[in-house]
PDB file of C-alpha atoms and ligand atoms in Angstrom:
ATOM      1  CA  UNK A   1      68.197  71.773  63.914  1.00  0.00           C
ATOM      2  CA  UNK A   2      68.421  75.428  65.362  1.00  0.00           C
ATOM      3  CA  UNK A   3      65.939  74.798  67.929  1.00  0.00           C
ATOM      4  CA  UNK A   4      68.440  71.852  68.962  1.00  0.00           C
ATOM      5  CA  UNK A   5      71.987  73.192  69.442  1.00  0.00           C
ATOM      6  CA  UNK A   6      70.355  76.348  71.138  1.00  0.00           C
ATOM      7  CA  UNK A   7      72.193  76.767  73.728  1.00  0.00           C
ATOM      8  CA  UNK A   8      75.691  76.054  71.967  1.00  0.00           C
ATOM      9  CA  UNK A   9      74.805  78.764  69.036  1.00  0.00           C
ATOM     10  CA  UNK A  10      77.316  80.873  68.978  1.00  0.00           C
ATOM     11  CA  UNK A  11      77.059  84.982  68.437  1.00  0.00           C
ATOM     12  CA  UNK A  12      79.438  85.439  65.523  1.00  0.00           C
ATOM     13  CA  UNK A  13      77.913  84.065  62.046  1.00  0.00           C
ATOM     14  CA  UNK A  14      79.354  83.477  58.216  1.00  0.00           C
ATOM     15  CA  UNK A  15      77.987  84.548  56.241  1.00  0.00           C
ATOM     16  CA  UNK A  16      75.123  83.450  54.769  1.00  0.00           C
ATOM     17  CA  UNK A  17      74.634  81.558  57.672  1.00  0.00           C
ATOM     18  CA  UNK A  18      71.783  80.248  59.215  1.00  0.00           C
ATOM     19  CA  UNK A  19      73.436  79.601  63.179  1.00  0.00           C
ATOM     20  CA  UNK A  20      77.169  78.225  64.151  1.00  0.00           C
ATOM     21  CA  UNK A  21      76.918  75.757  66.938  1.00  0.00           C
ATOM     22  CA  UNK A  22      80.350  75.082  68.582  1.00  0.00           C
ATOM     23  CA  UNK A  23      79.603  71.265  71.093  1.00  0.00           C
ATOM     24  CA  UNK A  24      82.481  69.990  72.054  1.00  0.00           C
ATOM     25  CA  UNK A  25      84.739  68.293  69.403  1.00  0.00           C
ATOM     26  CA  UNK A  26      82.757  69.801  66.652  1.00  0.00           C
ATOM     27  CA  UNK A  27      81.498  72.692  64.878  1.00  0.00           C
ATOM     28  CA  UNK A  28      77.852  73.187  63.338  1.00  0.00           C
ATOM     29  CA  UNK A  29      77.112  75.685  60.331  1.00  0.00           C
ATOM     30  CA  UNK A  30      73.642  75.926  58.967  1.00  0.00           C
ATOM     31  CA  UNK A  31      73.660  77.996  55.913  1.00  0.00           C
ATOM     32  CA  UNK A  32      70.287  79.472  54.479  1.00  0.00           C
ATOM     33  CA  UNK A  33      70.564  77.124  51.318  1.00  0.00           C
ATOM     34  CA  UNK A  34      70.025  74.426  53.338  1.00  0.00           C
ATOM     35  CA  UNK A  35      73.465  72.780  54.174  1.00  0.00           C
ATOM     36  CA  UNK A  36      74.306  72.031  57.296  1.00  0.00           C
ATOM     37  CA  UNK A  37      78.683  71.580  57.844  1.00  0.00           C
ATOM     38  CA  UNK A  38      79.862  69.305  61.059  1.00  0.00           C
ATOM     39  CA  UNK A  39      83.729  70.703  61.018  1.00  0.00           C
ATOM     40  CA  UNK A  40      86.195  68.623  63.907  1.00  0.00           C
ATOM     41  CA  UNK A  41      86.999  65.615  65.631  1.00  0.00           C
ATOM     42  CA  UNK A  42      83.220  64.522  66.762  1.00  0.00           C
ATOM     43  CA  UNK A  43      81.895  65.905  62.899  1.00  0.00           C
ATOM     44  CA  UNK A  44      81.279  62.311  62.079  1.00  0.00           C
ATOM     45  CA  UNK A  45      79.710  60.913  65.261  1.00  0.00           C
ATOM     46  CA  UNK A  46      77.655  64.732  65.329  1.00  0.00           C
ATOM     47  CA  UNK A  47      76.273  64.288  61.700  1.00  0.00           C
ATOM     48  CA  UNK A  48      74.901  60.897  62.516  1.00  0.00           C
ATOM     49  CA  UNK A  49      72.811  61.807  64.976  1.00  0.00           C
ATOM     50  CA  UNK A  50      71.205  64.126  62.004  1.00  0.00           C
ATOM     51  CA  UNK A  51      71.635  60.946  59.383  1.00  0.00           C
ATOM     52  CA  UNK A  52      67.534  60.157  58.093  1.00  0.00           C
ATOM     53  CA  UNK A  53      66.801  62.652  60.704  1.00  0.00           C
ATOM     54  CA  UNK A  54      63.894  65.688  59.405  1.00  0.00           C
ATOM     55  CA  UNK A  55      63.531  66.624  62.747  1.00  0.00           C
ATOM     56  CA  UNK A  56      65.409  66.519  66.146  1.00  0.00           C
ATOM     57  CA  UNK A  57      66.316  63.147  66.857  1.00  0.00           C
ATOM     58  CA  UNK A  58      64.105  62.521  70.660  1.00  0.00           C
ATOM     59  CA  UNK A  59      66.024  60.872  72.623  1.00  0.00           C
ATOM     60  CA  UNK A  60      68.213  64.750  72.022  1.00  0.00           C
ATOM     61  CA  UNK A  61      65.497  66.331  73.260  1.00  0.00           C
ATOM     62  CA  UNK A  62      64.562  68.714  75.399  1.00  0.00           C
ATOM     63  CA  UNK A  63      67.997  70.091  75.537  1.00  0.00           C
ATOM     64  CA  UNK A  64      67.405  70.261  79.284  1.00  0.00           C
ATOM     65  CA  UNK A  65      67.845  67.091  80.047  1.00  0.00           C
ATOM     66  CA  UNK A  66      71.909  67.378  80.052  1.00  0.00           C
ATOM     67  CA  UNK A  67      71.580  69.414  82.727  1.00  0.00           C
ATOM     68  CA  UNK A  68      71.684  66.482  84.996  1.00  0.00           C
ATOM     69  CA  UNK A  69      75.125  65.255  83.643  1.00  0.00           C
ATOM     70  CA  UNK A  70      76.805  68.533  85.222  1.00  0.00           C
ATOM     71  CA  UNK A  71      78.985  68.473  87.899  1.00  0.00           C
ATOM     72  CA  UNK A  72      78.091  69.589  91.210  1.00  0.00           C
ATOM     73  CA  UNK A  73      79.420  73.141  91.881  1.00  0.00           C
ATOM     74  CA  UNK A  74      81.417  71.746  95.054  1.00  0.00           C
ATOM     75  CA  UNK A  75      82.515  68.488  93.511  1.00  0.00           C
ATOM     76  CA  UNK A  76      86.236  69.424  93.351  1.00  0.00           C
ATOM     77  CA  UNK A  77      86.478  68.856  97.540  1.00  0.00           C
ATOM     78  CA  UNK A  78      83.977  65.571  96.282  1.00  0.00           C
ATOM     79  CA  UNK A  79      85.292  61.274  96.181  1.00  0.00           C
ATOM     80  CA  UNK A  80      85.290  60.813  92.915  1.00  0.00           C
ATOM     81  CA  UNK A  81      85.986  58.723  90.062  1.00  0.00           C
ATOM     82  CA  UNK A  82      87.900  60.590  86.929  1.00  0.00           C
ATOM     83  CA  UNK A  83      87.805  58.968  83.835  1.00  0.00           C
ATOM     84  CA  UNK A  84      90.151  60.774  80.465  1.00  0.00           C
ATOM     85  CA  UNK A  85      91.497  59.489  77.078  1.00  0.00           C
ATOM     86  CA  UNK A  86      94.374  60.077  75.077  1.00  0.00           C
ATOM     87  CA  UNK A  87      95.967  59.243  71.930  1.00  0.00           C
ATOM     88  CA  UNK A  88      92.345  59.355  69.996  1.00  0.00           C
ATOM     89  CA  UNK A  89      94.036  62.086  67.847  1.00  0.00           C
ATOM     90  CA  UNK A  90      97.287  60.555  66.903  1.00  0.00           C
ATOM     91  CA  UNK A  91      97.757  58.229  63.852  1.00  0.00           C
ATOM     92  CA  UNK A  92     100.593  56.245  65.120  1.00  0.00           C
ATOM     93  CA  UNK A  93     100.164  54.546  68.707  1.00  0.00           C
ATOM     94  CA  UNK A  94      97.027  53.534  70.445  1.00  0.00           C
ATOM     95  CA  UNK A  95      94.257  54.824  72.819  1.00  0.00           C
ATOM     96  CA  UNK A  96      94.459  54.746  76.105  1.00  0.00           C
ATOM     97  CA  UNK A  97      91.134  54.915  78.677  1.00  0.00           C
ATOM     98  CA  UNK A  98      92.319  55.273  83.164  1.00  0.00           C
ATOM     99  CA  UNK A  99      90.220  55.685  85.125  1.00  0.00           C
ATOM    100  CA  UNK A 100      90.902  56.439  89.151  1.00  0.00           C
ATOM    101  CA  UNK A 101      88.979  56.039  92.354  1.00  0.00           C
ATOM    102  CA  UNK A 102      90.438  59.888  94.836  1.00  0.00           C
ATOM    103  CA  UNK A 103      88.989  60.130  97.682  1.00  0.00           C
ATOM    104  CA  UNK A 104      88.357  63.093  99.364  1.00  0.00           C
ATOM    105  CA  UNK A 105      90.863  62.139 102.348  1.00  0.00           C
ATOM    106  CA  UNK A 106      93.763  62.704  99.706  1.00  0.00           C
ATOM    107  CA  UNK A 107      93.289  65.250  97.409  1.00  0.00           C
ATOM    108  CA  UNK A 108      95.605  67.952  99.586  1.00  0.00           C
ATOM    109  CA  UNK A 109      98.227  64.819  99.647  1.00  0.00           C
ATOM    110  CA  UNK A 110      98.136  64.020  96.423  1.00  0.00           C
ATOM    111  CA  UNK A 111      97.632  68.288  95.314  1.00  0.00           C
ATOM    112  CA  UNK A 112     101.199  68.726  97.589  1.00  0.00           C
ATOM    113  CA  UNK A 113     103.080  66.086  95.320  1.00  0.00           C
ATOM    114  CA  UNK A 114     102.311  67.728  92.263  1.00  0.00           C
ATOM    115  CA  UNK A 115      99.647  66.258  90.807  1.00  0.00           C
ATOM    116  CA  UNK A 116      98.004  68.730  88.013  1.00  0.00           C
ATOM    117  CA  UNK A 117      96.169  69.095  85.314  1.00  0.00           C
ATOM    118  CA  UNK A 118      98.768  67.188  82.401  1.00  0.00           C
ATOM    119  CA  UNK A 119      98.443  69.489  79.888  1.00  0.00           C
ATOM    120  CA  UNK A 120     100.586  72.223  81.316  1.00  0.00           C
ATOM    121  CA  UNK A 121     103.628  68.492  81.621  1.00  0.00           C
ATOM    122  CA  UNK A 122     106.576  67.673  79.675  1.00  0.00           C
ATOM    123  CA  UNK A 123     106.449  63.891  79.245  1.00  0.00           C
ATOM    124  CA  UNK A 124     108.811  63.298  81.900  1.00  0.00           C
ATOM    125  CA  UNK A 125     107.396  65.625  84.531  1.00  0.00           C
ATOM    126  CA  UNK A 126     103.973  62.700  82.973  1.00  0.00           C
ATOM    127  CA  UNK A 127     106.631  60.053  84.409  1.00  0.00           C
ATOM    128  CA  UNK A 128     107.438  60.868  87.412  1.00  0.00           C
ATOM    129  CA  UNK A 129     103.688  62.019  88.458  1.00  0.00           C
ATOM    130  CA  UNK A 130     102.171  59.080  87.299  1.00  0.00           C
ATOM    131  CA  UNK A 131     105.341  56.498  88.812  1.00  0.00           C
ATOM    132  CA  UNK A 132     104.422  58.984  92.332  1.00  0.00           C
ATOM    133  CA  UNK A 133      99.805  58.424  91.730  1.00  0.00           C
ATOM    134  CA  UNK A 134      99.669  54.992  91.020  1.00  0.00           C
ATOM    135  CA  UNK A 135      99.868  53.257  94.445  1.00  0.00           C
ATOM    136  CA  UNK A 136      98.240  55.694  95.714  1.00  0.00           C
ATOM    137  CA  UNK A 137      94.862  55.939  93.943  1.00  0.00           C
ATOM    138  CA  UNK A 138      92.382  52.270  92.476  1.00  0.00           C
ATOM    139  CA  UNK A 139      92.376  52.607  89.126  1.00  0.00           C
ATOM    140  CA  UNK A 140      92.109  51.174  85.647  1.00  0.00           C
ATOM    141  CA  UNK A 141      94.321  51.435  82.501  1.00  0.00           C
ATOM    142  CA  UNK A 142      92.256  50.259  79.671  1.00  0.00           C
ATOM    143  CA  UNK A 143      94.957  49.566  76.194  1.00  0.00           C
ATOM    144  CA  UNK A 144      92.724  49.902  72.429  1.00  0.00           C
ATOM    145  CA  UNK A 145      96.403  49.161  70.270  1.00  0.00           C
ATOM    146  CA  UNK A 146      96.804  49.814  67.147  1.00  0.00           C
ATOM    147  CA  UNK A 147      95.546  46.593  65.056  1.00  0.00           C
ATOM    148  CA  UNK A 148      92.255  45.736  67.888  1.00  0.00           C
ATOM    149  CA  UNK A 149      91.342  49.879  66.791  1.00  0.00           C
ATOM    150  CA  UNK A 150      91.707  48.904  63.259  1.00  0.00           C
ATOM    151  CA  UNK A 151      89.769  46.772  63.794  1.00  0.00           C
ATOM    152  CA  UNK A 152      86.656  47.684  65.454  1.00  0.00           C
ATOM    153  CA  UNK A 153      86.597  50.899  63.180  1.00  0.00           C
ATOM    154  CA  UNK A 154      87.430  49.328  60.173  1.00  0.00           C
ATOM    155  CA  UNK A 155      83.810  47.365  61.391  1.00  0.00           C
ATOM    156  CA  UNK A 156      82.616  50.526  60.853  1.00  0.00           C
ATOM    157  CA  UNK A 157      81.997  52.317  64.293  1.00  0.00           C
ATOM    158  CA  UNK A 158      83.007  55.336  65.527  1.00  0.00           C
ATOM    159  CA  UNK A 159      86.004  56.616  67.359  1.00  0.00           C
ATOM    160  CA  UNK A 160      83.354  58.463  69.590  1.00  0.00           C
ATOM    161  CA  UNK A 161      81.269  54.718  70.610  1.00  0.00           C
ATOM    162  CA  UNK A 162      85.099  53.663  70.669  1.00  0.00           C
ATOM    163  CA  UNK A 163      85.854  55.745  73.619  1.00  0.00           C
ATOM    164  CA  UNK A 164      82.442  55.762  74.949  1.00  0.00           C
ATOM    165  CA  UNK A 165      83.222  51.981  75.646  1.00  0.00           C
ATOM    166  CA  UNK A 166      86.480  52.255  76.526  1.00  0.00           C
ATOM    167  CA  UNK A 167      85.536  55.119  79.286  1.00  0.00           C
ATOM    168  CA  UNK A 168      82.053  52.874  80.664  1.00  0.00           C
ATOM    169  CA  UNK A 169      84.913  49.108  81.027  1.00  0.00           C
ATOM    170  CA  UNK A 170      87.520  51.839  82.507  1.00  0.00           C
ATOM    171  CA  UNK A 171      85.168  52.862  84.864  1.00  0.00           C
ATOM    172  CA  UNK A 172      82.773  49.893  85.456  1.00  0.00           C
ATOM    173  CA  UNK A 173      86.036  47.697  86.495  1.00  0.00           C
ATOM    174  CA  UNK A 174      87.041  50.691  88.856  1.00  0.00           C
ATOM    175  CA  UNK A 175      83.844  50.621  90.855  1.00  0.00           C
ATOM    176  CA  UNK A 176      83.929  46.361  90.979  1.00  0.00           C
ATOM    177  CA  UNK A 177      87.626  47.091  92.543  1.00  0.00           C
ATOM    178  CA  UNK A 178      85.944  49.513  95.051  1.00  0.00           C
ATOM    179  CA  UNK A 179      83.212  47.543  96.440  1.00  0.00           C
ATOM    180  CA  UNK A 180      81.716  48.696  99.896  1.00  0.00           C
ATOM    181  CA  UNK A 181      84.016  52.579  99.683  1.00  0.00           C
ATOM    182  CA  UNK A 182      81.457  54.865  99.054  1.00  0.00           C
ATOM    183  CA  UNK A 183      82.290  57.953  96.289  1.00  0.00           C
ATOM    184  CA  UNK A 184      80.139  60.845  95.538  1.00  0.00           C
ATOM    185  CA  UNK A 185      79.998  60.789  91.752  1.00  0.00           C
ATOM    186  CA  UNK A 186      82.338  59.428  88.715  1.00  0.00           C
ATOM    187  CA  UNK A 187      83.376  63.021  86.531  1.00  0.00           C
ATOM    188  CA  UNK A 188      83.682  61.650  82.383  1.00  0.00           C
ATOM    189  CA  UNK A 189      86.108  63.997  80.410  1.00  0.00           C
ATOM    190  CA  UNK A 190      83.286  65.000  77.921  1.00  0.00           C
ATOM    191  CA  UNK A 191      84.462  64.054  74.299  1.00  0.00           C
ATOM    192  CA  UNK A 192      80.903  63.454  73.587  1.00  0.00           C
ATOM    193  CA  UNK A 193      77.772  65.431  74.433  1.00  0.00           C
ATOM    194  CA  UNK A 194      76.158  63.031  77.188  1.00  0.00           C
ATOM    195  CA  UNK A 195      73.140  61.444  75.416  1.00  0.00           C
ATOM    196  CA  UNK A 196      74.840  60.538  72.819  1.00  0.00           C
ATOM    197  CA  UNK A 197      77.912  59.077  75.014  1.00  0.00           C
ATOM    198  CA  UNK A 198      74.968  56.876  76.528  1.00  0.00           C
ATOM    199  CA  UNK A 199      73.319  56.191  72.916  1.00  0.00           C
ATOM    200  CA  UNK A 200      76.718  54.618  72.258  1.00  0.00           C
ATOM    201  CA  UNK A 201      76.640  52.479  74.681  1.00  0.00           C
ATOM    202  CA  UNK A 202      73.407  51.451  74.307  1.00  0.00           C
ATOM    203  CA  UNK A 203      73.318  47.345  74.121  1.00  0.00           C
ATOM    204  CA  UNK A 204      76.431  46.500  76.384  1.00  0.00           C
ATOM    205  CA  UNK A 205      74.660  45.008  79.160  1.00  0.00           C
ATOM    206  CA  UNK A 206      75.961  47.085  81.977  1.00  0.00           C
ATOM    207  CA  UNK A 207      76.224  50.898  82.142  1.00  0.00           C
ATOM    208  CA  UNK A 208      77.442  52.948  84.258  1.00  0.00           C
ATOM    209  CA  UNK A 209      74.977  55.803  84.536  1.00  0.00           C
ATOM    210  CA  UNK A 210      75.006  56.252  88.667  1.00  0.00           C
ATOM    211  CA  UNK A 211      75.931  59.038  89.666  1.00  0.00           C
ATOM    212  CA  UNK A 212      78.066  59.708  86.524  1.00  0.00           C
ATOM    213  CA  UNK A 213      78.908  64.317  85.485  1.00  0.00           C
ATOM    214  CA  UNK A 214      80.450  65.773  81.714  1.00  0.00           C
ATOM    215  CA  UNK A 215      82.078  67.916  81.727  1.00  0.00           C
ATOM    216  CA  UNK A 216      84.971  69.525  78.801  1.00  0.00           C
ATOM    217  CA  UNK A 217      88.257  70.054  80.914  1.00  0.00           C
ATOM    218  CA  UNK A 218      87.966  68.129  83.336  1.00  0.00           C
ATOM    219  CA  UNK A 219      91.465  67.465  84.687  1.00  0.00           C
ATOM    220  CA  UNK A 220      90.669  70.634  86.121  1.00  0.00           C
ATOM    221  CA  UNK A 221      87.845  70.285  87.779  1.00  0.00           C
ATOM    222  CA  UNK A 222      88.559  67.856  89.494  1.00  0.00           C
ATOM    223  CA  UNK A 223      92.520  65.732  90.885  1.00  0.00           C
ATOM    224  CA  UNK A 224      90.898  62.380  89.545  1.00  0.00           C
ATOM    225  CA  UNK A 225      90.819  63.182  85.886  1.00  0.00           C
ATOM    226  CA  UNK A 226      93.721  64.767  85.668  1.00  0.00           C
ATOM    227  CA  UNK A 227      95.119  61.730  87.421  1.00  0.00           C
ATOM    228  CA  UNK A 228      93.349  59.523  84.761  1.00  0.00           C
ATOM    229  CA  UNK A 229      95.281  62.115  81.926  1.00  0.00           C
ATOM    230  CA  UNK A 230      98.303  61.839  83.225  1.00  0.00           C
ATOM    231  CA  UNK A 231      98.329  57.111  83.643  1.00  0.00           C
ATOM    232  CA  UNK A 232      97.220  57.371  80.325  1.00  0.00           C
ATOM    233  CA  UNK A 233      99.521  60.112  79.270  1.00  0.00           C
ATOM    234  CA  UNK A 234     102.835  57.780  80.644  1.00  0.00           C
ATOM    235  CA  UNK A 235     100.208  54.326  79.302  1.00  0.00           C
ATOM    236  CA  UNK A 236     100.607  56.441  75.564  1.00  0.00           C
ATOM    237  CA  UNK A 237     104.276  57.411  76.000  1.00  0.00           C
ATOM    238  CA  UNK A 238     105.425  53.811  76.545  1.00  0.00           C
ATOM    239  CA  UNK A 239     103.379  52.571  74.338  1.00  0.00           C
ATOM    240  CA  UNK A 240     104.595  55.200  71.434  1.00  0.00           C
ATOM    241  CA  UNK A 241     107.742  54.005  72.621  1.00  0.00           C
ATOM    242  CA  UNK A 242     107.803  50.394  72.131  1.00  0.00           C
ATOM    243  CA  UNK A 243     106.797  51.465  69.251  1.00  0.00           C
ATOM    244  CA  UNK A 244     109.364  54.013  67.941  1.00  0.00           C
ATOM    245  CA  UNK A 245     111.432  50.770  68.561  1.00  0.00           C
ATOM    246  CA  UNK A 246     110.923  48.584  66.114  1.00  0.00           C
ATOM    247  CA  UNK A 247     111.386  51.551  63.098  1.00  0.00           C
ATOM    248  CA  UNK A 248     114.676  53.319  62.452  1.00  0.00           C
ATOM    249  CA  UNK A 249     113.294  56.247  63.430  1.00  0.00           C
ATOM    250  CA  UNK A 250     111.015  58.515  66.422  1.00  0.00           C
ATOM    251  CA  UNK A 251     107.502  58.421  65.388  1.00  0.00           C
ATOM    252  CA  UNK A 252     105.948  61.505  65.876  1.00  0.00           C
ATOM    253  CA  UNK A 253     102.378  62.227  67.950  1.00  0.00           C
ATOM    254  CA  UNK A 254      99.309  63.749  66.241  1.00  0.00           C
ATOM    255  CA  UNK A 255      98.812  63.896  62.897  1.00  0.00           C
ATOM    256  CA  UNK A 256     100.709  66.809  61.401  1.00  0.00           C
ATOM    257  CA  UNK A 257     102.561  66.815  58.098  1.00  0.00           C
ATOM    258  CA  UNK A 258     105.960  64.903  60.573  1.00  0.00           C
ATOM    259  CA  UNK A 259     103.667  61.854  60.307  1.00  0.00           C
ATOM    260  CA  UNK A 260     102.411  61.773  56.943  1.00  0.00           C
ATOM    261  CA  UNK A 261     106.565  61.550  56.723  1.00  0.00           C
ATOM    262  CA  UNK A 262     107.555  58.715  58.848  1.00  0.00           C
ATOM    263  CA  UNK A 263     103.772  57.513  57.792  1.00  0.00           C
ATOM    264  CA  UNK A 264     105.340  57.441  53.791  1.00  0.00           C
ATOM    265  CA  UNK A 265     108.800  55.764  55.441  1.00  0.00           C
ATOM    266  CA  UNK A 266     107.535  53.554  57.535  1.00  0.00           C
ATOM    267  CA  UNK A 267     105.835  52.303  54.298  1.00  0.00           C
ATOM    268  CA  UNK A 268     109.115  52.497  52.126  1.00  0.00           C
ATOM    269  CA  UNK A 269     110.590  50.567  55.084  1.00  0.00           C
ATOM    270  CA  UNK A 270     108.755  47.907  55.820  1.00  0.00           C
ATOM    271  CA  UNK A 271     105.175  48.322  53.266  1.00  0.00           C
ATOM    272  CA  UNK A 272     102.429  49.437  53.361  1.00  0.00           C
ATOM    273  CA  UNK A 273     100.461  46.349  55.770  1.00  0.00           C
ATOM    274  CA  UNK A 274     102.751  47.598  58.441  1.00  0.00           C
ATOM    275  CA  UNK A 275     100.688  50.491  59.462  1.00  0.00           C
ATOM    276  CA  UNK A 276      98.495  48.401  60.517  1.00  0.00           C
ATOM    277  CA  UNK A 277      99.956  47.774  63.409  1.00  0.00           C
ATOM    278  CA  UNK A 278     101.582  51.367  64.124  1.00  0.00           C
ATOM    279  CA  UNK A 279      98.884  53.401  62.915  1.00  0.00           C
ATOM    280  CA  UNK A 280      95.204  54.468  62.568  1.00  0.00           C
ATOM    281  CA  UNK A 281      94.909  54.104  59.886  1.00  0.00           C
ATOM    282  CA  UNK A 282      91.483  55.571  58.336  1.00  0.00           C
ATOM    283  CA  UNK A 283      92.936  58.945  59.311  1.00  0.00           C
ATOM    284  CA  UNK A 284      93.715  61.316  56.375  1.00  0.00           C
ATOM    285  CA  UNK A 285      97.495  60.447  57.419  1.00  0.00           C
ATOM    286  CA  UNK A 286      97.650  57.285  55.585  1.00  0.00           C
ATOM    287  CA  UNK A 287      96.281  58.801  51.685  1.00  0.00           C
ATOM    288  CA  UNK A 288      98.774  61.318  52.416  1.00  0.00           C
ATOM    289  CA  UNK A 289     101.061  59.703  53.029  1.00  0.00           C
ATOM    290  CA  UNK A 290     101.085  56.985  50.137  1.00  0.00           C
ATOM    291  CA  UNK A 291     100.463  60.011  47.949  1.00  0.00           C
ATOM    292  CA  UNK A 292     103.927  61.352  48.888  1.00  0.00           C
ATOM    293  CA  UNK A 293     105.208  57.572  47.515  1.00  0.00           C
ATOM    294  CA  UNK A 294     103.725  58.121  44.425  1.00  0.00           C
ATOM    295  CA  UNK A 295     104.942  62.015  43.958  1.00  0.00           C
ATOM    296  CA  UNK A 296     108.988  61.332  43.057  1.00  0.00           C
ATOM    297  CA  UNK A 297     111.213  63.002  45.384  1.00  0.00           C
ATOM    298  CA  UNK A 298     112.683  66.664  44.079  1.00  0.00           C
TER     299      UNK A 298
HETATM  300 MG1   MG B 301      89.849  64.012  77.667  1.00  0.00          MG
END
């Protein structure tokens, strides 16, 4: 296991541990006792690789293989299809995924209208920018609403797999729209290690895998991912507003205490089954909200 995580091992490790590794979305702590802890958004998927395994899974070895998925150094100036998703960490609202093609000849113009990493932008800026960018680019946007998400999750599909299927679908649709137009590569904002990403897609009839690169923080690696992030975010914000129109209060983003409070309020107003329409019901917020209902308020 240590060999498997070799390139992700951190220098500082907790007391009593053998190694401490960080992969996108998950930290792994292995203890001398034999216990291994997986923590973070992708913990379930990462731990899933090891279920029933006594040694490193064959598809994950050797780790040097993943080097082929690192973007080329000069990718910034290339014609790229980028993809990103929004809403995976939010209890309320859908998951939205966008894939956007930006040709090298468009980079300057898009930079001039202010296209950049969406993490530094306010909601209203996202909206304006998305409206400016959309007419200029070839893109596809997919939205997985809450009932559909809950159905897939209820059937045992992990969030990682759901994300991979959406990215693959959005990318596939853009490559089809581009028929005849040349592109240098595809850049996915990395949410799982490439091997795992493709494992999620096994069994799909068409898997986009030619010239595919992965990078964390990819929105700052190529403008196409920045654009995908902005278009997906605008759509997520729209959906949140529409859901909010059906409640007497604003639905908070994220998965914190304000979300527990809002979920409890929703249960009081509309009944527990209404969460299916508004939320990703498997998040622990559901239980926390129900606990709030059972505890008399002071
Ligand atoms: Mg992302």
